[in-house]
Tab-separated table of C-alpha atoms in Angstrom:
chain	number	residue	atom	x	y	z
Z	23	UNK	CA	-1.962	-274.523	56.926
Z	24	UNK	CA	0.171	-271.711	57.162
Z	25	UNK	CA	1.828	-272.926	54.088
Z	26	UNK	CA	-1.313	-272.675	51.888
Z	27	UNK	CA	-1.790	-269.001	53.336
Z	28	UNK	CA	1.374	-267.930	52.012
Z	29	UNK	CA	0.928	-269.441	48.448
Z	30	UNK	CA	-2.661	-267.843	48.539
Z	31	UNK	CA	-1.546	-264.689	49.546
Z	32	UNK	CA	1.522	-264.792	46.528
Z	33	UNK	CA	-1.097	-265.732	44.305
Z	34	UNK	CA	-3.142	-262.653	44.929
Z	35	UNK	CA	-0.455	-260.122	45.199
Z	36	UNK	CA	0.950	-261.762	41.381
Z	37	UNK	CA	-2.698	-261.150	39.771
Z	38	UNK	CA	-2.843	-257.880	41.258
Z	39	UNK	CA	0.206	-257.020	39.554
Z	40	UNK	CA	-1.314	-258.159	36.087
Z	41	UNK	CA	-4.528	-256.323	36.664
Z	42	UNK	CA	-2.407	-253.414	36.792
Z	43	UNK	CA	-0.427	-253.726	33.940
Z	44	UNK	CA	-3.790	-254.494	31.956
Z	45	UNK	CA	-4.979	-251.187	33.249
Z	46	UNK	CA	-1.891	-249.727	32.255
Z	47	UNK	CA	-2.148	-251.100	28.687
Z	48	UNK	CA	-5.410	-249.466	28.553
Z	49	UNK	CA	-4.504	-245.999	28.902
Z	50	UNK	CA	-6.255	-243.623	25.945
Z	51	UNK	CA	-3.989	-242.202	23.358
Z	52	UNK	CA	-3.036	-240.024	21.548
Z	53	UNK	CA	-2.219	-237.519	24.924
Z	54	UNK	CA	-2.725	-233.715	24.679
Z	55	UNK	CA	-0.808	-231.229	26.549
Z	56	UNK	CA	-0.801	-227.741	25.906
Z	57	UNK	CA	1.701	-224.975	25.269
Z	58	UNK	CA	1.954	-221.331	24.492
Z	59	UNK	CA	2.871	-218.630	21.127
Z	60	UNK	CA	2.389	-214.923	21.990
Z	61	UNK	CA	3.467	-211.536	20.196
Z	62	UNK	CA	2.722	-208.469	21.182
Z	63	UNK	CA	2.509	-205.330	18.771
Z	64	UNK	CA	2.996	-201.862	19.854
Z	65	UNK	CA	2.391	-198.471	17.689
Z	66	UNK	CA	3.993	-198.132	14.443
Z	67	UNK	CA	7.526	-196.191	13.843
Z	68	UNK	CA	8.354	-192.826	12.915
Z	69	UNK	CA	9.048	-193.977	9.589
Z	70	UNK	CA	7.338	-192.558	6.211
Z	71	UNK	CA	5.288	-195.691	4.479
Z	72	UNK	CA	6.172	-194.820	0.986
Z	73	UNK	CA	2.717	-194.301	-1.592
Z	74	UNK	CA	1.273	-197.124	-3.064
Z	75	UNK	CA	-0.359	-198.067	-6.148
Z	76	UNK	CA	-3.979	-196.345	-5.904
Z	77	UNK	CA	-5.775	-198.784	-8.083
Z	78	UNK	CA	-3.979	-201.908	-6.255
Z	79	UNK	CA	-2.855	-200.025	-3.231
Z	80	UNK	CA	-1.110	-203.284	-1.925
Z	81	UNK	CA	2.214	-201.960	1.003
Z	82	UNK	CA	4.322	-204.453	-0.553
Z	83	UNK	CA	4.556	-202.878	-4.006
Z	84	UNK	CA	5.087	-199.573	-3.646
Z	85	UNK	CA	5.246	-196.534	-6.548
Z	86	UNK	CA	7.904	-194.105	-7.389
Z	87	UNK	CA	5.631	-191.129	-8.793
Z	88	UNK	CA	7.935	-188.674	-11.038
Z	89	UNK	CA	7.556	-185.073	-9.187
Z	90	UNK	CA	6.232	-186.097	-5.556
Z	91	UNK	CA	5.375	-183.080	-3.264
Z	92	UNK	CA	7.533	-183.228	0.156
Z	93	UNK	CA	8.134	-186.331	1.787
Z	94	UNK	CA	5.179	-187.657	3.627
Z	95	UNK	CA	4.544	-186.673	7.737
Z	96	UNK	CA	5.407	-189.795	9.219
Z	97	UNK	CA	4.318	-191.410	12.576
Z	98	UNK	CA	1.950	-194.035	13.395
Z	99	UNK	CA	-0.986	-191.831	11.966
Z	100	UNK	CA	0.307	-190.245	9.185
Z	101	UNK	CA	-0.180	-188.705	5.316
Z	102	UNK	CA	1.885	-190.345	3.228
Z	103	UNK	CA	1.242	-188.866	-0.274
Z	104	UNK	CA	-0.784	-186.203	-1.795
Z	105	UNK	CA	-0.659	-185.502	-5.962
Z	106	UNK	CA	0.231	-182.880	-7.408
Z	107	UNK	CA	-3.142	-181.421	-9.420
Z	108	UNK	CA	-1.360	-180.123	-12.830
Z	109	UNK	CA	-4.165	-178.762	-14.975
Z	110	UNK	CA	-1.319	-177.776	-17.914
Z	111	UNK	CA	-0.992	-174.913	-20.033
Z	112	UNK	CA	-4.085	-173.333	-21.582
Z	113	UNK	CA	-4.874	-171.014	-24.162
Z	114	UNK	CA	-6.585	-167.914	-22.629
Z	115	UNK	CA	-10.461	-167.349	-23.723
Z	116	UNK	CA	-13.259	-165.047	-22.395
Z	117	UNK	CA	-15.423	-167.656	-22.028
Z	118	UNK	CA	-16.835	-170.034	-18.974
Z	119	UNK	CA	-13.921	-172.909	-18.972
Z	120	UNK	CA	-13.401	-176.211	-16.995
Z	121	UNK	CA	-10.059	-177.535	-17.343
Z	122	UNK	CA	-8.953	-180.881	-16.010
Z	123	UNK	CA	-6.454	-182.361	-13.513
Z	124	UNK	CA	-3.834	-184.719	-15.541
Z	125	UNK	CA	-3.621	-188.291	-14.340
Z	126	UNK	CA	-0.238	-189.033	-11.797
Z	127	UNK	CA	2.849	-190.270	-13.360
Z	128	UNK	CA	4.976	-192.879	-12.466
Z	129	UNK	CA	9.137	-193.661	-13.104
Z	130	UNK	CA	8.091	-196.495	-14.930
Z	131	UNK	CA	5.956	-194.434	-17.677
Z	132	UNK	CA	2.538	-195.448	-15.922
Z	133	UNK	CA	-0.295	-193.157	-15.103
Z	134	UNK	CA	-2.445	-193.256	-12.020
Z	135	UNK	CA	-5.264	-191.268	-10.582
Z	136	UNK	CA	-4.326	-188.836	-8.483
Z	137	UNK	CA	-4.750	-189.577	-5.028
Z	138	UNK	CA	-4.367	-188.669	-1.312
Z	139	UNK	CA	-2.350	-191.991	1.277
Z	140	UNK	CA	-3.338	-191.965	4.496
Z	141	UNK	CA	-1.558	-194.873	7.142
Z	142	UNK	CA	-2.531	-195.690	10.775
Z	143	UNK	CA	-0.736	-197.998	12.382
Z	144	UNK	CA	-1.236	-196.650	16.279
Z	145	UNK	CA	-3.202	-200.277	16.867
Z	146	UNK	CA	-5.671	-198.419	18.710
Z	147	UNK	CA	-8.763	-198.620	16.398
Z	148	UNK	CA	-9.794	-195.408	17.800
Z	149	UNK	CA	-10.269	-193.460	14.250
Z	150	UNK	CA	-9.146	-190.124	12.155
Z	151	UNK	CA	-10.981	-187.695	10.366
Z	152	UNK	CA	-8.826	-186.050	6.748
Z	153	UNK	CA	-9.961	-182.865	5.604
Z	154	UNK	CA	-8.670	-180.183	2.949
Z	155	UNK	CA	-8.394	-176.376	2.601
Z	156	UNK	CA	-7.574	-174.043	0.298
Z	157	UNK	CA	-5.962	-170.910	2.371
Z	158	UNK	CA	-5.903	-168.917	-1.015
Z	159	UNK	CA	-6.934	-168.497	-4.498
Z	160	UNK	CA	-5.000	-169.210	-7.376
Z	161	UNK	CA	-2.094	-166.660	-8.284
Z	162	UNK	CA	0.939	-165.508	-10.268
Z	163	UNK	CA	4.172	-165.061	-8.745
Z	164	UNK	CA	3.792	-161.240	-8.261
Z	165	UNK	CA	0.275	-162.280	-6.473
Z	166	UNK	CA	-2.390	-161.488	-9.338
Z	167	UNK	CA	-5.101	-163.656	-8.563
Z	168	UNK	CA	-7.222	-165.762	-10.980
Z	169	UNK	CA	-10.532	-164.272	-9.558
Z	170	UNK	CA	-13.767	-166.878	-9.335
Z	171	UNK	CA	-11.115	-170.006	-9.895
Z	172	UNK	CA	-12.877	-172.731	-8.335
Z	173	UNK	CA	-11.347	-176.612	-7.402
Z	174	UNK	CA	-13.815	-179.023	-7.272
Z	175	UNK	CA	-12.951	-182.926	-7.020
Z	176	UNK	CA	-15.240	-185.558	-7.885
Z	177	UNK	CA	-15.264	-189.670	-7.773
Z	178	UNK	CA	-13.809	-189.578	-4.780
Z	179	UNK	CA	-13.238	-193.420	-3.184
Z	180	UNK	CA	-11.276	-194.881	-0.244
Z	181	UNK	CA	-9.673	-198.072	-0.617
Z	182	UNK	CA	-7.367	-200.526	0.653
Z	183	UNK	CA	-6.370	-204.087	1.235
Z	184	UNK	CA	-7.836	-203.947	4.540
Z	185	UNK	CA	-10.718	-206.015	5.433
Z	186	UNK	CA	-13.763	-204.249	4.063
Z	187	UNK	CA	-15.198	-204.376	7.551
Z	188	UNK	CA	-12.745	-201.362	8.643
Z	189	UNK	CA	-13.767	-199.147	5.808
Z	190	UNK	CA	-14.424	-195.817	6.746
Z	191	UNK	CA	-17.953	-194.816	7.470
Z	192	UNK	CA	-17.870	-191.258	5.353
Z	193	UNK	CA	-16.142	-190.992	2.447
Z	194	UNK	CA	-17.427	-187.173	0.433
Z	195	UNK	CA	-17.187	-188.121	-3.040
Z	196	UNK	CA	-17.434	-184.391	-4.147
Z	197	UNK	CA	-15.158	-181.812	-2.551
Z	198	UNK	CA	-15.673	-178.409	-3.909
Z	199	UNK	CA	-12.998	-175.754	-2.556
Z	200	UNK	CA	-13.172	-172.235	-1.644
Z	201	UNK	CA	-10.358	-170.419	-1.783
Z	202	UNK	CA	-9.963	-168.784	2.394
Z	203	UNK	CA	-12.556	-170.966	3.053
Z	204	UNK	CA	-12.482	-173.751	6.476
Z	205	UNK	CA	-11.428	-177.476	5.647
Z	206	UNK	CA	-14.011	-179.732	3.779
Z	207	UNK	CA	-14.092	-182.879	5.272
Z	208	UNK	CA	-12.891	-185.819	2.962
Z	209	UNK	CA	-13.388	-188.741	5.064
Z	210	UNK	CA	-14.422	-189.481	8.555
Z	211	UNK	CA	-12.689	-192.943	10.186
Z	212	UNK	CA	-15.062	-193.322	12.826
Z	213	UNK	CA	-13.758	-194.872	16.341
Z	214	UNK	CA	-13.342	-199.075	14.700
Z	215	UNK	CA	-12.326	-197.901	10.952
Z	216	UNK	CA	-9.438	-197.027	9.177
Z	217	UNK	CA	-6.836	-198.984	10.411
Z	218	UNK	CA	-3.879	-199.944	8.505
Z	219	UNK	CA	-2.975	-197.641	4.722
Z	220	UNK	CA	-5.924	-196.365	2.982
Z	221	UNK	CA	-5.907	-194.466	-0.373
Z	222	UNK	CA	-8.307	-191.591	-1.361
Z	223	UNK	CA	-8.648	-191.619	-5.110
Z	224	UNK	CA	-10.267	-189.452	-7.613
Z	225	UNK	CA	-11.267	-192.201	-9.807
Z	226	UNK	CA	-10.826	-196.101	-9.778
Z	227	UNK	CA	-7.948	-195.601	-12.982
Z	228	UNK	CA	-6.405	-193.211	-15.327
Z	229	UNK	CA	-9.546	-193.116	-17.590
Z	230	UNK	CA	-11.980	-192.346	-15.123
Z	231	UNK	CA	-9.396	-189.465	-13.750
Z	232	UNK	CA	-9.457	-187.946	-17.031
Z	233	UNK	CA	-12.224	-185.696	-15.149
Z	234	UNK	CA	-12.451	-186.096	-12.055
Z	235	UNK	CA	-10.583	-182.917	-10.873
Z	236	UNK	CA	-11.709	-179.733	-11.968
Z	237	UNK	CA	-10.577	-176.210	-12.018
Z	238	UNK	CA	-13.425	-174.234	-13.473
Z	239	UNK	CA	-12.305	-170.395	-14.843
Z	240	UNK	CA	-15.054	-167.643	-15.298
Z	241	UNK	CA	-14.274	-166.147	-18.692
Z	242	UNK	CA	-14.664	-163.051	-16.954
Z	243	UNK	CA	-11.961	-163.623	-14.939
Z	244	UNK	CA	-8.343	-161.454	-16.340
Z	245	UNK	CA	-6.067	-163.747	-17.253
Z	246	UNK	CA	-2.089	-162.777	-17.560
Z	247	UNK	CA	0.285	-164.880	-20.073
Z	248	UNK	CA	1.260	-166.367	-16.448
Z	249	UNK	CA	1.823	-169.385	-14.343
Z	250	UNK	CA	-0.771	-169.693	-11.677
Z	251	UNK	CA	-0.303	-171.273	-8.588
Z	252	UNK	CA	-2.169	-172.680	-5.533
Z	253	UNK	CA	-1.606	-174.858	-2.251
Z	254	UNK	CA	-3.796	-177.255	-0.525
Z	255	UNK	CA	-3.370	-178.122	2.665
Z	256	UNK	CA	-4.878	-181.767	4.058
Z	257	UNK	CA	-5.238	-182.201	7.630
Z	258	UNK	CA	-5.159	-185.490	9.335
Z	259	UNK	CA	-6.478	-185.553	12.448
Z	260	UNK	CA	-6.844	-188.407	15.550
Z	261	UNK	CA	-10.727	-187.077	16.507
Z	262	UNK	CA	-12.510	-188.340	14.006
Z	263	UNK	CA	-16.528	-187.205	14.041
Z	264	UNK	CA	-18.157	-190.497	16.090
């Protein structure tokens, strides 16, 4: 009796081994296990992002324009580029006259629109406002001024590679200037736009810079066999109007 106990007994404990290595067999594949990638990004550098092209204003292919103002301001929120607005020499005339910006030209014998670069890299989403002023009319060296001169630009667009949904909500596509006048706003990067390098241009290419800026003369105005000569001054500001 006590024999047949002990083979019963082996005989259970042997298929209780093969039931579990059927229910080992039957484990599901394949198996998942998960792991973890991070980066973390912090505000740009003080470095100056050089200008791009304004009609394919990609930061991987930058310009070399031939007489750039000073070097750009730099930081995470910064102006890179402004043109120069050369309206050439003229003969002199008593009448009403609008003369015209030329386009910008580049080292490699191309011609852009003339354009102003703003870059934000801060990461913070929280917007910038660019406005212009002109603290004084147009004058010779020895300070004769070219009286009712008047800057006006026109076709003005912001653009960039950026995903269209960070576009800037106000972009003025007229600016007209006067001379000891406050700053005209340009464009207002509400709190959620502007991020990354964004290019205000007076015209989408060289042809439709032609006219875009404009320095209107009154023919009354004296004129002097004379260089005239004006600054602008662009302010780039981190309180954007929300």
């Amino acid at each position: 009796m006590m024999k047949k106990e002990t083979i019963l007994v082996a005989t259970m404990l042997f298929s209780m081994a093969v039931s579990a290595t059927f229910v080992s067999a039957a484990e599901v594949y394949p198996k998942e296990y998960n792991t973890d990638g991070t980066i973390t990004f912090e505000a740009g550098d003080e470095g100056i992002t050089p200008p791009v092209d304004p009609e394919d204003p990609d930061p991987n292919v930058p310009v070399d324009p031939v007489d750039p103002p000073s070097p750009g301001t730099g930081g995470a929120l910064s102006i890179d580029y402004g043109s120069k607005f050369k309206f050439g020499t003229q003969k002199i005339s008593t009448a009403d006259k609008t003369y015209y910006a030329s386009a910008d030209e580049m080292t490699d014998g191309s011609k852009k629109p003339t354009y102003v670069q703003v870059t934000d890299k801060r990461g913070t989403l929280s917007g910038w406002k660019l406005s212009v002023a002109q603290p004084e009319q147009f004058k010779t060296a020895s300070g004769d001024e070219l009286v009712g001169a008047q800057l006006k630009f026109t076709k003005g667009q912001a653009v960039s590679l950026v995903d269209p949904t960070y576009t800037p909500e106000t972009v003025n596509s007229e600016l007209t200037l006067t001379p000891g006048g406050n700053n005209t706003l340009a464009i207002n990067a509400k709190s959620g736009t502007g991020v990354g390098t964004w290019v205000y241009r007076f015209g989408a290419n060289e042809n439709e810079n032609k006219d875009a800026v404009q320095l209107s003369v009154p023919g009354t105005s004296v004129k002097l066999a004379q260089q005239y000569s004006t600054k602008l001054v662009w302010t780039l500001e981190d309180t954007p109007n929300n």
